[in-house]
Backbone as a ProteinNet text record, in pm:
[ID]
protein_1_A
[PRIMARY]
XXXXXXXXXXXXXXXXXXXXXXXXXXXXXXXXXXXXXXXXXXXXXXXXXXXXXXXXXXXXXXXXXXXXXXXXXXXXXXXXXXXXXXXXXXXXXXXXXXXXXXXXXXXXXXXXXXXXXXXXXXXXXX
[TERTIARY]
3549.7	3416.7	3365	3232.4	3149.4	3076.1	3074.7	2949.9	2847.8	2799.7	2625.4	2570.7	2462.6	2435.9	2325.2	2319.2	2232	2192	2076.6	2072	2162.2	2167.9	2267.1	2432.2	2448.6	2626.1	2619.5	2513.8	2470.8	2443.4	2388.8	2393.2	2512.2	2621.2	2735.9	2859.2	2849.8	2924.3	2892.5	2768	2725.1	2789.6	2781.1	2824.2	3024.7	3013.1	3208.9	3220.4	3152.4	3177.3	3157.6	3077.9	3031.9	3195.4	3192.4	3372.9	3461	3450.7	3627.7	3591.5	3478.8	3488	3495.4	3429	3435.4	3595.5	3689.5	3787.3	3906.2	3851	3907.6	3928.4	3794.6	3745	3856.4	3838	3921.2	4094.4	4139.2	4263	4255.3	4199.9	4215.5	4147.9	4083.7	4077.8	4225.2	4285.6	4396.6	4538.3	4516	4603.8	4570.8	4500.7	4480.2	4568.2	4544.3	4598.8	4637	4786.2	4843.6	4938.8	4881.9	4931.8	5023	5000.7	5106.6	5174	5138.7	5149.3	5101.2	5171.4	5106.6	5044.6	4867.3	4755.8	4805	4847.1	4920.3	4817.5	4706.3	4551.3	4508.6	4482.2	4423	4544.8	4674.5	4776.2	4770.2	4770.9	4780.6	4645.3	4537.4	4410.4	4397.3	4469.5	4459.6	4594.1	4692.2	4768.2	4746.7	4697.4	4607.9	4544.1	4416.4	4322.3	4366	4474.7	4548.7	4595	4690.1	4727.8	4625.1	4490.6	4424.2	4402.8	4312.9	4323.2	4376.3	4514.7	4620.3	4632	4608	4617.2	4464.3	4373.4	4218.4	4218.3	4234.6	4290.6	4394.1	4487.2	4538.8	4511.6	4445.5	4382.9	4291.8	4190.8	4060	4151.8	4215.3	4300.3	4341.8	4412.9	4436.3	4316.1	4224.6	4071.2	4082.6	4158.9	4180.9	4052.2	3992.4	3869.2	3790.1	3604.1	3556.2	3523.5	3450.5	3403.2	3329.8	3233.5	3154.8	3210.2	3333.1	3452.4	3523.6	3572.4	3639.8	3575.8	3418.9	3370.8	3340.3	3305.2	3251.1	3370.5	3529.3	3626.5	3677.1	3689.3	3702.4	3603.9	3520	3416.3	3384.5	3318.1	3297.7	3389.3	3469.2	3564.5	3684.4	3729.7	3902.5	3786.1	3665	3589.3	3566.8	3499.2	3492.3	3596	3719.2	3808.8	3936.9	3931.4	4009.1	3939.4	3980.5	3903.4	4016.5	3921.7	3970	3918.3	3828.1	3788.3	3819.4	3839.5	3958.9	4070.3	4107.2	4256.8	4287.4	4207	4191.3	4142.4	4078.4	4045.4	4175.1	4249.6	4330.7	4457.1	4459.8	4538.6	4535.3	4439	4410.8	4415.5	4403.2	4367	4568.8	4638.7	4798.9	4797.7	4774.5	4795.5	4748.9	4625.5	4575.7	4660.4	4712.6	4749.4	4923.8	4940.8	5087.5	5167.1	5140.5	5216.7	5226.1	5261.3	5322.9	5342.5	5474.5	5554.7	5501.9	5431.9	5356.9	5255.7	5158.6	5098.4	5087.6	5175.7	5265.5	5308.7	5376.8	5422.8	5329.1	5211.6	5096.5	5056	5008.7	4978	5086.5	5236.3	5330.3	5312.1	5367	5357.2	5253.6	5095.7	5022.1	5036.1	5015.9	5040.5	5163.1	5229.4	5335.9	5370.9	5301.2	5311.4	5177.7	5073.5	4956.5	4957.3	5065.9	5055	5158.8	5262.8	5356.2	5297.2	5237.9	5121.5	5065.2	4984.1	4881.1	4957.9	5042.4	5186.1	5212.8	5243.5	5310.5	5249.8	5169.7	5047	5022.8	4953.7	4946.4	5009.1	5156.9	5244	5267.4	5273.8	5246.9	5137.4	5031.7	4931.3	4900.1	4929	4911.5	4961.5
-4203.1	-4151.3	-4096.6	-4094	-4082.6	-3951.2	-3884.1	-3720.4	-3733.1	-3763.9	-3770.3	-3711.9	-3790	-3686.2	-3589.1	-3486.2	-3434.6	-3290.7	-3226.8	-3178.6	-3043.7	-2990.3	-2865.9	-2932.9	-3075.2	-3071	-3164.9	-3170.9	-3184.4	-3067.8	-2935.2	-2816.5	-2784	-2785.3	-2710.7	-2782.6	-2934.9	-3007.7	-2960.8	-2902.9	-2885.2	-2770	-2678.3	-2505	-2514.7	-2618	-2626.1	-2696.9	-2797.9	-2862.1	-2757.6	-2665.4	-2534.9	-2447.2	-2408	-2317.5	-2353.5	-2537.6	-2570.8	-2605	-2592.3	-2617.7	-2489.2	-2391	-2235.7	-2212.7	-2239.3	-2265.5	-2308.6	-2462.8	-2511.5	-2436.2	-2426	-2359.6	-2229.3	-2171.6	-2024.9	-2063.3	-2171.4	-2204.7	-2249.1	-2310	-2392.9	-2254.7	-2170.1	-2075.7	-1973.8	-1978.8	-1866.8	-1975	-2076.2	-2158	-2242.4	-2177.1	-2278.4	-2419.7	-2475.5	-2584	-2531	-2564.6	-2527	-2668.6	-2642.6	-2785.2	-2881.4	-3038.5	-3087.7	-3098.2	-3016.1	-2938.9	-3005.3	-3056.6	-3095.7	-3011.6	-3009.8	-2935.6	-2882	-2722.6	-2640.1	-2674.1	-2624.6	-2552.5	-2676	-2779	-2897.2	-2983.6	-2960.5	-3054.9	-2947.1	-2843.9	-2751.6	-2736.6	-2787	-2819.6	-2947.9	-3035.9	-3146.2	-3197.3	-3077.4	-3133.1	-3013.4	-2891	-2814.9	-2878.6	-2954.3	-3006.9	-3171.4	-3172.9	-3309.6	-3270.1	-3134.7	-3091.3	-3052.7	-2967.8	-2947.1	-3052.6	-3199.4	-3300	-3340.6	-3335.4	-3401.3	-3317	-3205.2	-3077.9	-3096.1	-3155.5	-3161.9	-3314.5	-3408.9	-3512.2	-3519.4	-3447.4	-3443.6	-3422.3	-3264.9	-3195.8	-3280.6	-3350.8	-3433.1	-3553	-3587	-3687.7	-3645.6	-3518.7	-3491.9	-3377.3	-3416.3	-3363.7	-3208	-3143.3	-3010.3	-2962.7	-3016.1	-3018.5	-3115.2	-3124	-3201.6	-3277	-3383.4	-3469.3	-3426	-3342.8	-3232.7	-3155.8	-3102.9	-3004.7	-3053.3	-3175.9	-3291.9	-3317.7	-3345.3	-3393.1	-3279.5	-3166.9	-3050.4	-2989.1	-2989.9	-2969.4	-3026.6	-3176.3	-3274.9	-3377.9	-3378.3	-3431.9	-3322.5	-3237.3	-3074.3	-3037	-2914.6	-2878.5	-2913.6	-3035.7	-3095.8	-3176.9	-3248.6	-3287.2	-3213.7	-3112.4	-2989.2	-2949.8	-2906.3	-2850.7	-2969.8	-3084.9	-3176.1	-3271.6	-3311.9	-3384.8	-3467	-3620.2	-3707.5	-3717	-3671.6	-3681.4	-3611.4	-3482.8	-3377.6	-3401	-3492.4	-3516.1	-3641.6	-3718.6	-3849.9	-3807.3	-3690.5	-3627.8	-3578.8	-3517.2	-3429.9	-3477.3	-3602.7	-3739.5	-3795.8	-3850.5	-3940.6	-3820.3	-3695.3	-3633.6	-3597.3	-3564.2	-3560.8	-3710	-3823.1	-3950.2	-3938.3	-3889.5	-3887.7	-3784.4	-3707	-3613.8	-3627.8	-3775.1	-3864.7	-3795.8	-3705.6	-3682.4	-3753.2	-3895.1	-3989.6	-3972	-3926	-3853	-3759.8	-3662.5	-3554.2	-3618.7	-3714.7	-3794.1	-3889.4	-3929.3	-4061	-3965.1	-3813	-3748.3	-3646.8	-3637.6	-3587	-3666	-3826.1	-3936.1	-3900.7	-3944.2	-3935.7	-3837.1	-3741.7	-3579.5	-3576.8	-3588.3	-3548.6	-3654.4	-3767.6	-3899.4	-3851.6	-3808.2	-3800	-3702	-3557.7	-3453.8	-3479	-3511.3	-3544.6	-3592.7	-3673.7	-3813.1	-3720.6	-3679.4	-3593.7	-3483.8	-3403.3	-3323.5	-3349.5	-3434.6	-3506.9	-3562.6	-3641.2	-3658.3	-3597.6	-3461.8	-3400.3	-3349.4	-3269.9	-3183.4	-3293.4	-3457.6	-3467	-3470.4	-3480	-3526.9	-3387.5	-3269	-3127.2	-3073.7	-3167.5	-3075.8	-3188.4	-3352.6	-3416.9	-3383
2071.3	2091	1958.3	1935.9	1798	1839.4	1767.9	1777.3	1707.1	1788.1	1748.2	1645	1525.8	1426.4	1465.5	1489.2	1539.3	1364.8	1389.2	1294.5	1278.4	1386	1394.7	1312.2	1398.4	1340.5	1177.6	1157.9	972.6	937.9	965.3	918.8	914.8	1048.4	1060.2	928	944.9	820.7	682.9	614.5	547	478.6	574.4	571.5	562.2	664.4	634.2	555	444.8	295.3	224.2	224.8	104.5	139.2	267.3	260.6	224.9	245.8	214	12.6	-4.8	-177.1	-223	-155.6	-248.2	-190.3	-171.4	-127.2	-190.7	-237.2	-360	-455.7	-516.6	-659.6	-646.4	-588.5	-559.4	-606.1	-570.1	-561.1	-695.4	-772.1	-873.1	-1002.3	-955.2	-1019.8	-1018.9	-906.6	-884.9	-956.8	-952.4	-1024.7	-1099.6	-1224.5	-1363.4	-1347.4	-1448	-1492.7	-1605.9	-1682.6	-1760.8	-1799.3	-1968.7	-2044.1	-1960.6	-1952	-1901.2	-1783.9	-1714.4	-1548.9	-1443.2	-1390.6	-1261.1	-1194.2	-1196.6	-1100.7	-956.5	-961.5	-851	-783	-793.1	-744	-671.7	-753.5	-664.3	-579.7	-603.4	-499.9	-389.8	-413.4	-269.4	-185.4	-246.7	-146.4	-119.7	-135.9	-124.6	-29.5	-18.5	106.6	236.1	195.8	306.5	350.5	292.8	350.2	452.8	436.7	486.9	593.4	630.8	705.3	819	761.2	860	918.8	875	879.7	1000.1	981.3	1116.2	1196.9	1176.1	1321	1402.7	1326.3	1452.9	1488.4	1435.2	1463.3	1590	1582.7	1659.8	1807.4	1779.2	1887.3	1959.1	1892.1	1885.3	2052.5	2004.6	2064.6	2164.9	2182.9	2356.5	2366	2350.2	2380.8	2416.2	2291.9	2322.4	2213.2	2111	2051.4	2070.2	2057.8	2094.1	1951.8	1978.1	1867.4	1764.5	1775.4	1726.3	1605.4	1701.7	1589.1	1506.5	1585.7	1460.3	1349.2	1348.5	1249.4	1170.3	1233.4	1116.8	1038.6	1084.4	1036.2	965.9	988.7	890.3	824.9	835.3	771.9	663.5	715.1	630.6	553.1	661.7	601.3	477.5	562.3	487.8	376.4	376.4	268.4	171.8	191.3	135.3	42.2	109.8	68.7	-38.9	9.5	-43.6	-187.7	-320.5	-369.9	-485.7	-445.7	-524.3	-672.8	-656.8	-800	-873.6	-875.5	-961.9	-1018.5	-858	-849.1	-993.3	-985.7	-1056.9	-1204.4	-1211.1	-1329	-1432.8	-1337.6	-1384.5	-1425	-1333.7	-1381.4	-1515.2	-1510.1	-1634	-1787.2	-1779.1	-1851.9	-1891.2	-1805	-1823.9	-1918.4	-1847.4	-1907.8	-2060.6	-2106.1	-2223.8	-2313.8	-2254.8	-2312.3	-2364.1	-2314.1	-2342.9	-2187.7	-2105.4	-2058.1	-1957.3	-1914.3	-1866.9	-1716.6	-1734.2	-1607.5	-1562.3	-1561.2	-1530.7	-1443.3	-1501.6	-1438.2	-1357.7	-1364.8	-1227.6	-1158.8	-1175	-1040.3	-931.1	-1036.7	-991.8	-884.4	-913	-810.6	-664	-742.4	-618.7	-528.4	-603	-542.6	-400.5	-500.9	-388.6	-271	-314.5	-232.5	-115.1	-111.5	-93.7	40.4	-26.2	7.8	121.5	46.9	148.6	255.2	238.3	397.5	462.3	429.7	502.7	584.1	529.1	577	663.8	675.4	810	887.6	885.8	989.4	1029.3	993.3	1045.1	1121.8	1076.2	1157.5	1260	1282.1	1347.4	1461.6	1435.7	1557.9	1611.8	1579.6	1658.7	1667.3	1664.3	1721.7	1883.2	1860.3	1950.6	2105.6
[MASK]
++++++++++++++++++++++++++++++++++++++++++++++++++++++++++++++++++++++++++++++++++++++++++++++++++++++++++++++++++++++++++++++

């Protein structure tokens, strides 16, 4: 089933993309990036936001949330809060910076940690 775009649940997506990014920022502010380093700040919003992810997903599925909530949580929210383009930023920038391995484990890592995350979550929240 699809949740209707209505203007309230484009306001409400809107407001949960603005929390889950002032969110981010907060994390990626509380955990710089430091030479060479695989990005603390952005792998840990980026497998939070995976986790939530598979926990409304989940829920969504034995219709313990409605369609509505799914989308403003994860559309919004885990959108909000999760980002590839940082992620891909912060990548290429290890790579430039020769650090190789740092950067291939950055990919893995989150890759990794991300899908584990939403698995997981989903299969206990289902």
């Amino acid at each position: 089933m699809t949740a209707a775009l209505t203007p309230w649940i484009a306001a409400a997506v809107l407001v949960a993309g603005a929390i889950g990014a002032v969110a981010r920022y907060g994390l990626s502010r509380a955990l710089p990036v430091r030479d060479g380093r695989i990005p603390l700040g952005i792998l840990i919003a980026n497998v939070a936001g995976s986790a939530v992810a598979g926990v409304v997903i989940g829920l969504a599925e034995r219709a313990a949330v409605g369609d509505d909530v799914r989308v403003v949580l994860v559309t919004g929210f885990c959108g909000g809060l999760t980002t590839f383009s940082t992620w891909t930023v912060e990548t290429v920038e290890l790579a430039l910076a020769r650090r190789a391995r740092a950067a291939v484990a950055n990919v893995a890592v989150t890759l990794a940690a991300g899908l584990a995350a939403c698995a997981a979550a989903y299969l206990l929240a289902r």
